[in-house]
Short mmCIF file of N, CA and C in Angstrom, two decimals:
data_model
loop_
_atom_site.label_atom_id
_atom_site.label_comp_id
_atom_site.label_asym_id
_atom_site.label_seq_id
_atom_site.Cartn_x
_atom_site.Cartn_y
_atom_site.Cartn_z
N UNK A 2 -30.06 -49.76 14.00
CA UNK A 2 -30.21 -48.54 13.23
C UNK A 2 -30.51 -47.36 14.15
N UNK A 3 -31.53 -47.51 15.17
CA UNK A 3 -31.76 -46.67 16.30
C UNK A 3 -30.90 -46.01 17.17
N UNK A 4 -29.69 -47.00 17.70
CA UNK A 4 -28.46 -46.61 17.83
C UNK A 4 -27.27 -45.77 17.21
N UNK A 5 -27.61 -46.01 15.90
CA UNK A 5 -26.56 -45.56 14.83
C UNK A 5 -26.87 -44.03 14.82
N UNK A 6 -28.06 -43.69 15.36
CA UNK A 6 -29.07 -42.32 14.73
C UNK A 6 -28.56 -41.56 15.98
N UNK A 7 -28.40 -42.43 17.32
CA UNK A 7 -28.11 -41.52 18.24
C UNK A 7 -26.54 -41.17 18.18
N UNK A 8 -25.59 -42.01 18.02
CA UNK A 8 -24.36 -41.53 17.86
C UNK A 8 -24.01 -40.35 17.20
N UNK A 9 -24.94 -40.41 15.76
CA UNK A 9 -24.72 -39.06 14.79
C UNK A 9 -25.46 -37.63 15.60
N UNK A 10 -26.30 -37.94 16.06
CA UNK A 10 -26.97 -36.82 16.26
C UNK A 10 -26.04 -36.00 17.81
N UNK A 11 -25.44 -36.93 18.91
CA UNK A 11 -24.34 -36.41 19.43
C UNK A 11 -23.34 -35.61 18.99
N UNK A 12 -23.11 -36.17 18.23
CA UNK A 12 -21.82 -35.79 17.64
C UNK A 12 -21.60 -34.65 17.12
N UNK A 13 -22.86 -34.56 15.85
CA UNK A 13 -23.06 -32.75 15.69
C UNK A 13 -23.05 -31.51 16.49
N UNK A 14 -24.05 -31.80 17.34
CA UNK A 14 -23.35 -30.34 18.28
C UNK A 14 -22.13 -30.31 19.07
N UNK A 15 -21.38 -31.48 19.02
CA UNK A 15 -20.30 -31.36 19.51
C UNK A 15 -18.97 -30.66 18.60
N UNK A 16 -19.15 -30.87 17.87
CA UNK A 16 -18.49 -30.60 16.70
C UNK A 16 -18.13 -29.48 16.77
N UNK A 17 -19.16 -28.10 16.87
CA UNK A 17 -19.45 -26.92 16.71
C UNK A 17 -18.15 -26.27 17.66
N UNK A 18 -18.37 -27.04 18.90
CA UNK A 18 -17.24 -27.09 19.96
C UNK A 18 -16.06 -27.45 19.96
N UNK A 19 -15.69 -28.27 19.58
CA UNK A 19 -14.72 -28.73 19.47
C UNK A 19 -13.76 -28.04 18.12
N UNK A 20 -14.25 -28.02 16.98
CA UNK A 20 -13.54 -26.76 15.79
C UNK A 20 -14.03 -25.36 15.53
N UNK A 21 -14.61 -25.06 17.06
CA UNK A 21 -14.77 -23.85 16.92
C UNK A 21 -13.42 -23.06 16.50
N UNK A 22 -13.47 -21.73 16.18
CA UNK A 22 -12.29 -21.14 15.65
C UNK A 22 -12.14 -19.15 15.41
N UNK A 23 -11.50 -18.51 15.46
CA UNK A 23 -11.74 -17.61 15.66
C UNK A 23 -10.35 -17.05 15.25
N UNK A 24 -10.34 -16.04 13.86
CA UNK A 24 -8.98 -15.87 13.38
C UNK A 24 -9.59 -14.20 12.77
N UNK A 25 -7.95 -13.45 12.92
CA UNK A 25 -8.21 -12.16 12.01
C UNK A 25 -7.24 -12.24 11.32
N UNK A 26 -7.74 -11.47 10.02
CA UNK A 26 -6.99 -11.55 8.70
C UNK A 26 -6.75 -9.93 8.66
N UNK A 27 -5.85 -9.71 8.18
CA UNK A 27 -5.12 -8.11 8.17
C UNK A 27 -3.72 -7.77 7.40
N UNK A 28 -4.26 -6.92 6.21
CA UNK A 28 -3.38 -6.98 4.84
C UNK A 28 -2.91 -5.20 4.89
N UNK A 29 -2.34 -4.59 3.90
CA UNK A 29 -2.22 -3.41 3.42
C UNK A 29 -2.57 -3.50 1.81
N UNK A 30 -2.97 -2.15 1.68
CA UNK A 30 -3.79 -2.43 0.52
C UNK A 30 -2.86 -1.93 -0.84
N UNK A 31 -1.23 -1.29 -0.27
CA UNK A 31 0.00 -2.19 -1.45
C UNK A 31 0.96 -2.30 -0.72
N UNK A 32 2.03 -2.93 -1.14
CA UNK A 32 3.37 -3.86 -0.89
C UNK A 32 4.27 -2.54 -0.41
N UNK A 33 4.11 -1.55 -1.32
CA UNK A 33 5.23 -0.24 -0.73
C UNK A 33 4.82 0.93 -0.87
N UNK A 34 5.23 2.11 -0.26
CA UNK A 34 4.85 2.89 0.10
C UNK A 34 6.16 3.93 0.09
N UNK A 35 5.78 5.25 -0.30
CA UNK A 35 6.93 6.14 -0.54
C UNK A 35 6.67 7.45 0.44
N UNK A 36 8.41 8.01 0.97
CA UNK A 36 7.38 8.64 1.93
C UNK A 36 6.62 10.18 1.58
N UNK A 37 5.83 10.51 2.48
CA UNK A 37 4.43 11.67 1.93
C UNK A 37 2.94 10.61 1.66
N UNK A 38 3.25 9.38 1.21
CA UNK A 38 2.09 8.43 1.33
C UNK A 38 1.08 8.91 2.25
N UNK A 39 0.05 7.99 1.88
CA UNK A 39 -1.02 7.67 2.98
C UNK A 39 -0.98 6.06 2.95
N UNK A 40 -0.67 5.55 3.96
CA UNK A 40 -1.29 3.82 3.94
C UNK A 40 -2.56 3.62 4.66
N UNK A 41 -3.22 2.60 3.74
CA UNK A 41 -4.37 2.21 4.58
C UNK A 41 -4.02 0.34 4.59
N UNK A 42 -4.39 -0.06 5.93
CA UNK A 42 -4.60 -1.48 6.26
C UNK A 42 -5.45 -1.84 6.69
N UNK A 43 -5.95 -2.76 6.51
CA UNK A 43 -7.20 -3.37 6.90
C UNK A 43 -7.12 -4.75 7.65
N UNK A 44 -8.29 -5.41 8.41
CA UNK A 44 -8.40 -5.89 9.75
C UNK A 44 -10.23 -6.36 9.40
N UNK A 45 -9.98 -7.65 9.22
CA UNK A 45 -11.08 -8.12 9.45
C UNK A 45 -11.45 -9.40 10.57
N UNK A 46 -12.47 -9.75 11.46
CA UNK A 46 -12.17 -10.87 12.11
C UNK A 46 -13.14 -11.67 12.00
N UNK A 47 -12.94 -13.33 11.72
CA UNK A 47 -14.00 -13.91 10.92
C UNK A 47 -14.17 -15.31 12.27
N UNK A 48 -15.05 -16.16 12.04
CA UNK A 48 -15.19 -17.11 13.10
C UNK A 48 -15.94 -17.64 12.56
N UNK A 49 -15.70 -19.42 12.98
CA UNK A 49 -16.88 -20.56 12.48
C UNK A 49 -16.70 -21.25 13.82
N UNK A 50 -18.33 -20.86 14.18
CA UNK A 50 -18.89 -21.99 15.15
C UNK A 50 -18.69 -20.98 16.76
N UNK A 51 -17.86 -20.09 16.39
CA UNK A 51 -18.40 -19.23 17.09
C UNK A 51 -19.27 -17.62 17.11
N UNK A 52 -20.02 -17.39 18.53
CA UNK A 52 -21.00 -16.26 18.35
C UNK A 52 -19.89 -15.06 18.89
N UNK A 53 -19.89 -14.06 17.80
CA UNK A 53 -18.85 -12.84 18.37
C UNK A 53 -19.83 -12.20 18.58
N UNK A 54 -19.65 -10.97 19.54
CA UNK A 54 -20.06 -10.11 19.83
C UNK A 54 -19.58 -8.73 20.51
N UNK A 55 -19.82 -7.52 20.73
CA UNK A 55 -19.76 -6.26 21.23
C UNK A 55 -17.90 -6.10 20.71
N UNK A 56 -17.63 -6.40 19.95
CA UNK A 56 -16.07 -6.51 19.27
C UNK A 56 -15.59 -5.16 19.36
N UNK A 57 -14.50 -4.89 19.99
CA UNK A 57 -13.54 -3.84 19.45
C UNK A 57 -12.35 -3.94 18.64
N UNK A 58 -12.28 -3.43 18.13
CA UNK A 58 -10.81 -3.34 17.12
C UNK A 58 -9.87 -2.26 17.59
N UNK A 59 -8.77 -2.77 17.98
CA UNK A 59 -7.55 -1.52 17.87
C UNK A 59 -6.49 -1.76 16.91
N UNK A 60 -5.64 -0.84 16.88
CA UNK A 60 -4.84 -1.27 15.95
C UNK A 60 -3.38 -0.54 16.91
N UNK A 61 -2.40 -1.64 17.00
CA UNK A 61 -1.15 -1.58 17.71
C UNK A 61 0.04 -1.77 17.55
N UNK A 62 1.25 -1.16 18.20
CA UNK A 62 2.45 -1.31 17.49
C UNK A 62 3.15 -1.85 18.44
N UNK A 63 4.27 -2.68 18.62
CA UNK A 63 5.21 -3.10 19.75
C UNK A 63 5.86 -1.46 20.36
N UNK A 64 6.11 -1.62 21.64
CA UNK A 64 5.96 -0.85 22.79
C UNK A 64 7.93 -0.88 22.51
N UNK A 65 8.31 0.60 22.62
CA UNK A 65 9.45 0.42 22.01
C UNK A 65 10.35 0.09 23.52
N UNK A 66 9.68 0.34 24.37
CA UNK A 66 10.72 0.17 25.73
C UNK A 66 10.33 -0.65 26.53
N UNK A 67 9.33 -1.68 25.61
CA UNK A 67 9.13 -3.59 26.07
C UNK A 67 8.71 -4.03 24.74
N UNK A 68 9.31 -4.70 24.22
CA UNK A 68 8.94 -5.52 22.77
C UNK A 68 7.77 -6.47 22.92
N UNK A 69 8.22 -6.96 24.61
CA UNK A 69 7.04 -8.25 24.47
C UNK A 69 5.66 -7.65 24.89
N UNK A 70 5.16 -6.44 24.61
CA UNK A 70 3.83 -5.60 24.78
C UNK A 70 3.70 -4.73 23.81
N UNK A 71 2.55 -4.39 23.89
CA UNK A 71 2.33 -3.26 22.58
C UNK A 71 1.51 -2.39 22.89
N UNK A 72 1.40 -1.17 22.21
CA UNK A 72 0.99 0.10 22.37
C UNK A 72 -0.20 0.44 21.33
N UNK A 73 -0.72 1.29 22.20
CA UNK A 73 -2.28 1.83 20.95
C UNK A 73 -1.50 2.65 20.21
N UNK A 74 -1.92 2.85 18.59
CA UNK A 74 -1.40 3.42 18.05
C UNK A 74 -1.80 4.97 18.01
N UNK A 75 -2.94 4.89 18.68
CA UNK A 75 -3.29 6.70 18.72
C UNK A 75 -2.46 7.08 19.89
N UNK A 76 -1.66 6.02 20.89
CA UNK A 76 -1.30 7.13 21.86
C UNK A 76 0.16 7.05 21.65
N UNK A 77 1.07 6.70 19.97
CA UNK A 77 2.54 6.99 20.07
C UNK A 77 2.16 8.31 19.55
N UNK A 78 2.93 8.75 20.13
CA UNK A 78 3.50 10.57 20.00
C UNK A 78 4.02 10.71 18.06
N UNK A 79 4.45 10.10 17.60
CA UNK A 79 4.71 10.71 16.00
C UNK A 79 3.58 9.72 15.63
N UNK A 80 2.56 9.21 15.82
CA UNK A 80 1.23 9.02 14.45
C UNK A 80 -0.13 9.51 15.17
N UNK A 81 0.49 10.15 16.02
CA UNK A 81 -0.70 10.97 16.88
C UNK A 81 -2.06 11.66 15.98
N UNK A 82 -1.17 12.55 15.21
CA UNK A 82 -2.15 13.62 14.72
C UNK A 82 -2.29 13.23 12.91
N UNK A 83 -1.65 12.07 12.35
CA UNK A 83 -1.50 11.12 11.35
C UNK A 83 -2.57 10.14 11.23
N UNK A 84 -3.47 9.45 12.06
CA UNK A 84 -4.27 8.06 11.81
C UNK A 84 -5.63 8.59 12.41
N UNK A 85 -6.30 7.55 11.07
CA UNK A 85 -7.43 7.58 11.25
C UNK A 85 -7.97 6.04 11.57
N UNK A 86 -8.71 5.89 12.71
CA UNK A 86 -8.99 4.61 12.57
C UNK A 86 -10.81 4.44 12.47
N UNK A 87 -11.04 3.51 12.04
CA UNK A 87 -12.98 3.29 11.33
C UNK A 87 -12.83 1.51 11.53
N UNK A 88 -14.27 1.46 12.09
CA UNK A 88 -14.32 0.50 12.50
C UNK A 88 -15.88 -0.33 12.11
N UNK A 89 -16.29 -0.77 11.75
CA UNK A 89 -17.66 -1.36 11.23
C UNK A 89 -17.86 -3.01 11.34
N UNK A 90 -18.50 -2.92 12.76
CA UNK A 90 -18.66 -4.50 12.91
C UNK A 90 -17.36 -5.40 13.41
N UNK A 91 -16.98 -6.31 12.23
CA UNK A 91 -15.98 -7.42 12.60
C UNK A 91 -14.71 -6.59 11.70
N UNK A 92 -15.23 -5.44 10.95
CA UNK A 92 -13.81 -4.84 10.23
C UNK A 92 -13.54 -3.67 10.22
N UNK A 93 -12.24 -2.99 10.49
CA UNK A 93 -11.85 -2.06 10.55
C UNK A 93 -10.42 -1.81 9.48
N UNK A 94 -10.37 -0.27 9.10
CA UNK A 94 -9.51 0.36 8.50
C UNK A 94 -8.76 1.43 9.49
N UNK A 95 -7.56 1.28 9.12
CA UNK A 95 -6.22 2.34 9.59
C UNK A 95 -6.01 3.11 8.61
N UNK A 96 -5.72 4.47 8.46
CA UNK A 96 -4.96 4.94 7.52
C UNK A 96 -4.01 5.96 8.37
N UNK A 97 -2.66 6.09 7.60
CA UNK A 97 -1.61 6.47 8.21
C UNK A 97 -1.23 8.01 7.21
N UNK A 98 -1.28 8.92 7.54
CA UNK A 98 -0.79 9.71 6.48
C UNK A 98 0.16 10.38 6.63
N UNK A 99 0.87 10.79 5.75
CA UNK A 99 2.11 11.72 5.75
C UNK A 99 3.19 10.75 6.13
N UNK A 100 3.80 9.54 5.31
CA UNK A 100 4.38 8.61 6.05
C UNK A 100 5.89 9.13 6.14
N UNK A 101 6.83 9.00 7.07
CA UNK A 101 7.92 9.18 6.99
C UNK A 101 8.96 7.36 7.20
N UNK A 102 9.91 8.06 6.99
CA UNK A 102 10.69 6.37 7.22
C UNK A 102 10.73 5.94 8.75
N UNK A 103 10.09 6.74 9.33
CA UNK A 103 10.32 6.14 10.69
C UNK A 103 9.11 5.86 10.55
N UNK A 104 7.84 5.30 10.06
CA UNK A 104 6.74 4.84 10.08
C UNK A 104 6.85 3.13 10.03
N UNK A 105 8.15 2.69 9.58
CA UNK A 105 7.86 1.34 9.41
C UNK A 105 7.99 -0.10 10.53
N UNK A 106 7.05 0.50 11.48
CA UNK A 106 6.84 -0.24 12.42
C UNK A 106 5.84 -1.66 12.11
N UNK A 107 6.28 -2.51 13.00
CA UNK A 107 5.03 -3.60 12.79
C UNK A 107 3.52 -3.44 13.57
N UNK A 108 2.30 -2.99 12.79
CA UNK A 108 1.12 -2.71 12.87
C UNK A 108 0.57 -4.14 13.28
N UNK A 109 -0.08 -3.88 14.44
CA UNK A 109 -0.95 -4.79 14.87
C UNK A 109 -1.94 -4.76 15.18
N UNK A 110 -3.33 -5.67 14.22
CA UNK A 110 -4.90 -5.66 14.79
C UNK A 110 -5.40 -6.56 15.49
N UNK A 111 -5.73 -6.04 16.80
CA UNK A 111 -6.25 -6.57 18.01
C UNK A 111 -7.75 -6.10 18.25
N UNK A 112 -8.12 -7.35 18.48
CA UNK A 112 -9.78 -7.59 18.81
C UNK A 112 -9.90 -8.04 19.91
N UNK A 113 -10.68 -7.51 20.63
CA UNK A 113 -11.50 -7.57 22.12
C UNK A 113 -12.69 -7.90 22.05
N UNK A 114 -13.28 -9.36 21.91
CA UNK A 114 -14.91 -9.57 21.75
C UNK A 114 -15.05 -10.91 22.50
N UNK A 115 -16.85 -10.46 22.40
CA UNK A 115 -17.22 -11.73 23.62
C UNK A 115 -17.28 -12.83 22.54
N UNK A 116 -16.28 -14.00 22.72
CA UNK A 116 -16.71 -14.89 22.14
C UNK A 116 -17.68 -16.17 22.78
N UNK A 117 -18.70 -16.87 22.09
CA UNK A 117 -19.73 -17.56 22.83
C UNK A 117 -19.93 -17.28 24.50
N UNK A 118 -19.81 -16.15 24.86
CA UNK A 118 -20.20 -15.49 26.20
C UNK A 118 -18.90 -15.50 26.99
N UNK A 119 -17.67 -15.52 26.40
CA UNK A 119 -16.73 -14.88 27.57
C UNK A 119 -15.63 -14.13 26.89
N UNK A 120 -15.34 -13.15 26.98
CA UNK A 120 -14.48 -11.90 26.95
C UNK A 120 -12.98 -12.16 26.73
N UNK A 121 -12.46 -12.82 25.21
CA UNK A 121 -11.19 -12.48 24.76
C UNK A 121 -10.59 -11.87 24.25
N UNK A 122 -9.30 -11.47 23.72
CA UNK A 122 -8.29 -10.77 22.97
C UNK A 122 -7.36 -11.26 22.16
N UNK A 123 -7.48 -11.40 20.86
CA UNK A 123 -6.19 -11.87 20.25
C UNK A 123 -6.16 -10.54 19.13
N UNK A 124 -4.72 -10.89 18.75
CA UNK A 124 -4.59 -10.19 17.80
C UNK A 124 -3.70 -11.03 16.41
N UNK A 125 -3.57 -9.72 15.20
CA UNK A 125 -3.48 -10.81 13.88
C UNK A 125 -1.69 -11.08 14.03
N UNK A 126 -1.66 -11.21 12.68
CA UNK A 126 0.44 -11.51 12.73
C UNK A 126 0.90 -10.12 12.70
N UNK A 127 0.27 -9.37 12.00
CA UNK A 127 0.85 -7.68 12.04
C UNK A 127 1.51 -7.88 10.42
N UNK A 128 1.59 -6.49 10.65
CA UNK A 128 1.48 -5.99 9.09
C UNK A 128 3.01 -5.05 9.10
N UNK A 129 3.78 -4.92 7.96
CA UNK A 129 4.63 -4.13 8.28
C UNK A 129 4.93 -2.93 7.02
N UNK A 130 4.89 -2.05 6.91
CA UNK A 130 5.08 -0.71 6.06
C UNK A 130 6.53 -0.78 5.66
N UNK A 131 6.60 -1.21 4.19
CA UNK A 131 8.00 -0.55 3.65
C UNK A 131 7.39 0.54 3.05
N UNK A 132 8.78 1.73 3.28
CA UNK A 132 8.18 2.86 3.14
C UNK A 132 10.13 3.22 2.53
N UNK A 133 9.68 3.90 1.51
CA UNK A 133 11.17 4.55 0.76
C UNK A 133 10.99 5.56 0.34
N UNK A 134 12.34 6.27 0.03
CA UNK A 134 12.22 7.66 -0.21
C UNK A 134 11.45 8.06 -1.60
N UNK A 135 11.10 8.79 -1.78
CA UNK A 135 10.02 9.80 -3.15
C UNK A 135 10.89 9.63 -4.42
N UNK A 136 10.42 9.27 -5.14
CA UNK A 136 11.02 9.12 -6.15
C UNK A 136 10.90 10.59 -7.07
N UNK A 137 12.11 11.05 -7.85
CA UNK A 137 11.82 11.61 -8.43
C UNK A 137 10.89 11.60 -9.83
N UNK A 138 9.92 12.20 -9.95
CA UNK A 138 9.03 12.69 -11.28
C UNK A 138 9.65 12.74 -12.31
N UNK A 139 9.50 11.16 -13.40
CA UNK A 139 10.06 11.71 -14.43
C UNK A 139 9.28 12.63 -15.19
N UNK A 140 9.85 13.54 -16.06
CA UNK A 140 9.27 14.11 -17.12
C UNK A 140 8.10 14.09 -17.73
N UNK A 141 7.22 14.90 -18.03
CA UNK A 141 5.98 14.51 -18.55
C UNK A 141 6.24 14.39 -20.02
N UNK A 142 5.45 13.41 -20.69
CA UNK A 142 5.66 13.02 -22.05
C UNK A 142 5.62 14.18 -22.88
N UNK A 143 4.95 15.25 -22.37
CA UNK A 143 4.73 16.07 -23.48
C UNK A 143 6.04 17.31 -24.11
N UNK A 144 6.76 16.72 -22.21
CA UNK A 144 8.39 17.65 -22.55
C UNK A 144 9.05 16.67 -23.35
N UNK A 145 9.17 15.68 -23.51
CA UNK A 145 10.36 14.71 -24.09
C UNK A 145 9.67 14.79 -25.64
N UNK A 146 8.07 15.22 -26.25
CA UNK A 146 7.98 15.50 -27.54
C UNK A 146 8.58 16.94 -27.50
N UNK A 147 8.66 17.79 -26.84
CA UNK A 147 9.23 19.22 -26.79
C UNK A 147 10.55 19.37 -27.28
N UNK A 148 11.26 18.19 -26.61
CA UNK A 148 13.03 18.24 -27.10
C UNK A 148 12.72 17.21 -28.47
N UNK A 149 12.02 16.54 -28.58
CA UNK A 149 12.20 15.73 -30.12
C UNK A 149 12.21 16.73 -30.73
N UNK A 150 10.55 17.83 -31.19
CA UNK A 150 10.36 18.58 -31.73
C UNK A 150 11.59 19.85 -32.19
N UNK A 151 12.13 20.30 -31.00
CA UNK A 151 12.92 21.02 -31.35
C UNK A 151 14.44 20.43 -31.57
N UNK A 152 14.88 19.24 -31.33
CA UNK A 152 15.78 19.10 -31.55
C UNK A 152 15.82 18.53 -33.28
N UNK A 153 14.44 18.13 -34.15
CA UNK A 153 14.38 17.60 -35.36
C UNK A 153 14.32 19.17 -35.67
N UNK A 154 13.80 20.60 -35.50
CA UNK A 154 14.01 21.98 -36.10
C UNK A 154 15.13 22.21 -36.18
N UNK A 155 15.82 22.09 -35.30
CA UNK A 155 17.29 22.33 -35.61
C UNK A 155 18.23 21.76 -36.65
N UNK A 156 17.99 20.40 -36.57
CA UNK A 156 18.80 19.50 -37.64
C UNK A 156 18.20 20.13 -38.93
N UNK A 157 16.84 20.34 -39.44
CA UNK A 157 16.20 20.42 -40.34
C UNK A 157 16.73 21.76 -40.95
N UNK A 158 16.85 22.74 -39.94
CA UNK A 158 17.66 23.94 -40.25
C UNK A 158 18.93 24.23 -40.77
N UNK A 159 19.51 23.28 -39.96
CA UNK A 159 20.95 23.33 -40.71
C UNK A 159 21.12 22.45 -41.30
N UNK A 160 20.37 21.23 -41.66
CA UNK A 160 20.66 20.64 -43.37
C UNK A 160 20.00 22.24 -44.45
N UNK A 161 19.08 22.60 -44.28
CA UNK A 161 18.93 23.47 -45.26
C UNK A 161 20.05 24.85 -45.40
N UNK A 162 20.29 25.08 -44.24
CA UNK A 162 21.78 26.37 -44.41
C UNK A 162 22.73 25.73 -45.21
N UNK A 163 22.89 24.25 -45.00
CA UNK A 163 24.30 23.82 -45.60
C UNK A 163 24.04 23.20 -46.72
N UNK A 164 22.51 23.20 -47.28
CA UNK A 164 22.03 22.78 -48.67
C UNK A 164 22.01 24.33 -49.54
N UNK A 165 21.65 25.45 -49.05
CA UNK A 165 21.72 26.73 -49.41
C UNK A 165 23.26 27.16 -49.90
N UNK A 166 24.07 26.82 -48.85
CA UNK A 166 26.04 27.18 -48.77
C UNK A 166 26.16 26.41 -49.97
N UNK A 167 25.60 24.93 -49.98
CA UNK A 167 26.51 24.41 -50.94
C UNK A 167 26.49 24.76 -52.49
N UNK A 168 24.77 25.28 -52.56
CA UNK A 168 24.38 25.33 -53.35
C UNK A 168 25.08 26.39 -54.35
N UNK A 169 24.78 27.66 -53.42
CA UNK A 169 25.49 28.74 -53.32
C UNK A 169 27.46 28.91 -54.52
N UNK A 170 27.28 28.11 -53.71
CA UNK A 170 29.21 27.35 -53.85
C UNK A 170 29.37 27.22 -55.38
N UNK A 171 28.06 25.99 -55.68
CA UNK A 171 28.17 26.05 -56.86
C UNK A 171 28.06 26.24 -57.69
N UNK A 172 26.83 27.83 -57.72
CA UNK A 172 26.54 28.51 -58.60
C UNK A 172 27.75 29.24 -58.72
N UNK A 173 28.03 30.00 -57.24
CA UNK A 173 29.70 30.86 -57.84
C UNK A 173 30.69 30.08 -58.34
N UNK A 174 30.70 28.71 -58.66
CA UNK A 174 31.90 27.46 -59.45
C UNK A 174 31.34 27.93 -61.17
N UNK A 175 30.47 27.96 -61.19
CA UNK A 175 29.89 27.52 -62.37
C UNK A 175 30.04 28.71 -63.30
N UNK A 176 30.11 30.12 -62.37
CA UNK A 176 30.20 31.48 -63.16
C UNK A 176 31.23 31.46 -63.97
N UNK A 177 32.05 31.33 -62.38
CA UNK A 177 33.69 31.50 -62.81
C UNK A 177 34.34 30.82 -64.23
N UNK A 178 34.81 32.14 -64.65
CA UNK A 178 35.76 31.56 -66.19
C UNK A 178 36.78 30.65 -65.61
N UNK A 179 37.28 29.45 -66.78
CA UNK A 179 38.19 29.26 -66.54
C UNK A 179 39.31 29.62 -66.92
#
């Protein structure tokens, strides 16, 4: 039994080690986006069994003149003066504003933190912006009662002109001698 107690009790802190794990999750907060939008995405980074610490968050796009690298997104030249980035702890928010169709790049959140005392970087799968043109504004409900309204005055009008004519008609039938 004495034996049995030491095997288990090994084993537990090993454990900790062995499935340690360390993943970021990073969504947009809808499916599409029209352009003049603002998008916001979000970036959280979660871990079991490991200690994070002094974490940075960036948020990055593939590097258009090397695919296999990527670029900070504050330093591409068109989302320069567009993004805001906020960062709190293990999570951070992007927001992109004024979107145009050339916005729909693949967004990537990358974390820089000490994990259990040594200094890595991963980042998530990336996120990607469909972004389409503005739809036009339909009508406000209160114009489409505007044309009911006036289009039932009108009918209503000229059933009564042509209830008046007929009427008319047949009072002058009725004078007339035969």
């Amino acid at each position: 039994m004495c034996d049995r107690m030491r095997v288990v009790m090994l084993l537990v802190p090993l454990s900790g080690i062995v499935f340690s794990k360390v993943w970021i999750t990073q969504w947009s907060t809808r499916d599409r986006y029209e352009v003049g939008d603002s998008a916001v995405l979000q970036c959280n980074i979660s871990s079991q069994g490991e200690t994070l610490k002094g974490c940075k968050i960036f948020w990055a796009v593939l590097n258009p003149s090397n695919r296999n690298k990527t670029k900070k997104v504050e330093t591409v030249e068109t989302l320069q003066d567009r993004v805001q980035v906020h960062q709190n702890g293990t999570f951070s928010t992007i927001t992109i504003h004024q979107l145009s169709e050339n916005d729909m790049e693949l967004l990537f959140c990358t974390v820089s933190c000490m994990f259990s005392g040594t200094l890595r970087q991963i980042s998530g799968s990336g996120t990607s912006l469909i972004i389409t043109e503005r739809q036009p504004e339909p009508p406000p409900s209160w114009l489409k009662y505007l044309f009911f309204s006036v289009n039932l005055l009108v009918f209503l009008t000229a059933t009564i002109i042509c209830a008046l004519i007929i009427r008319k008609r047949m009072q002058n039938n009725q004078t007339r001698p035969l």
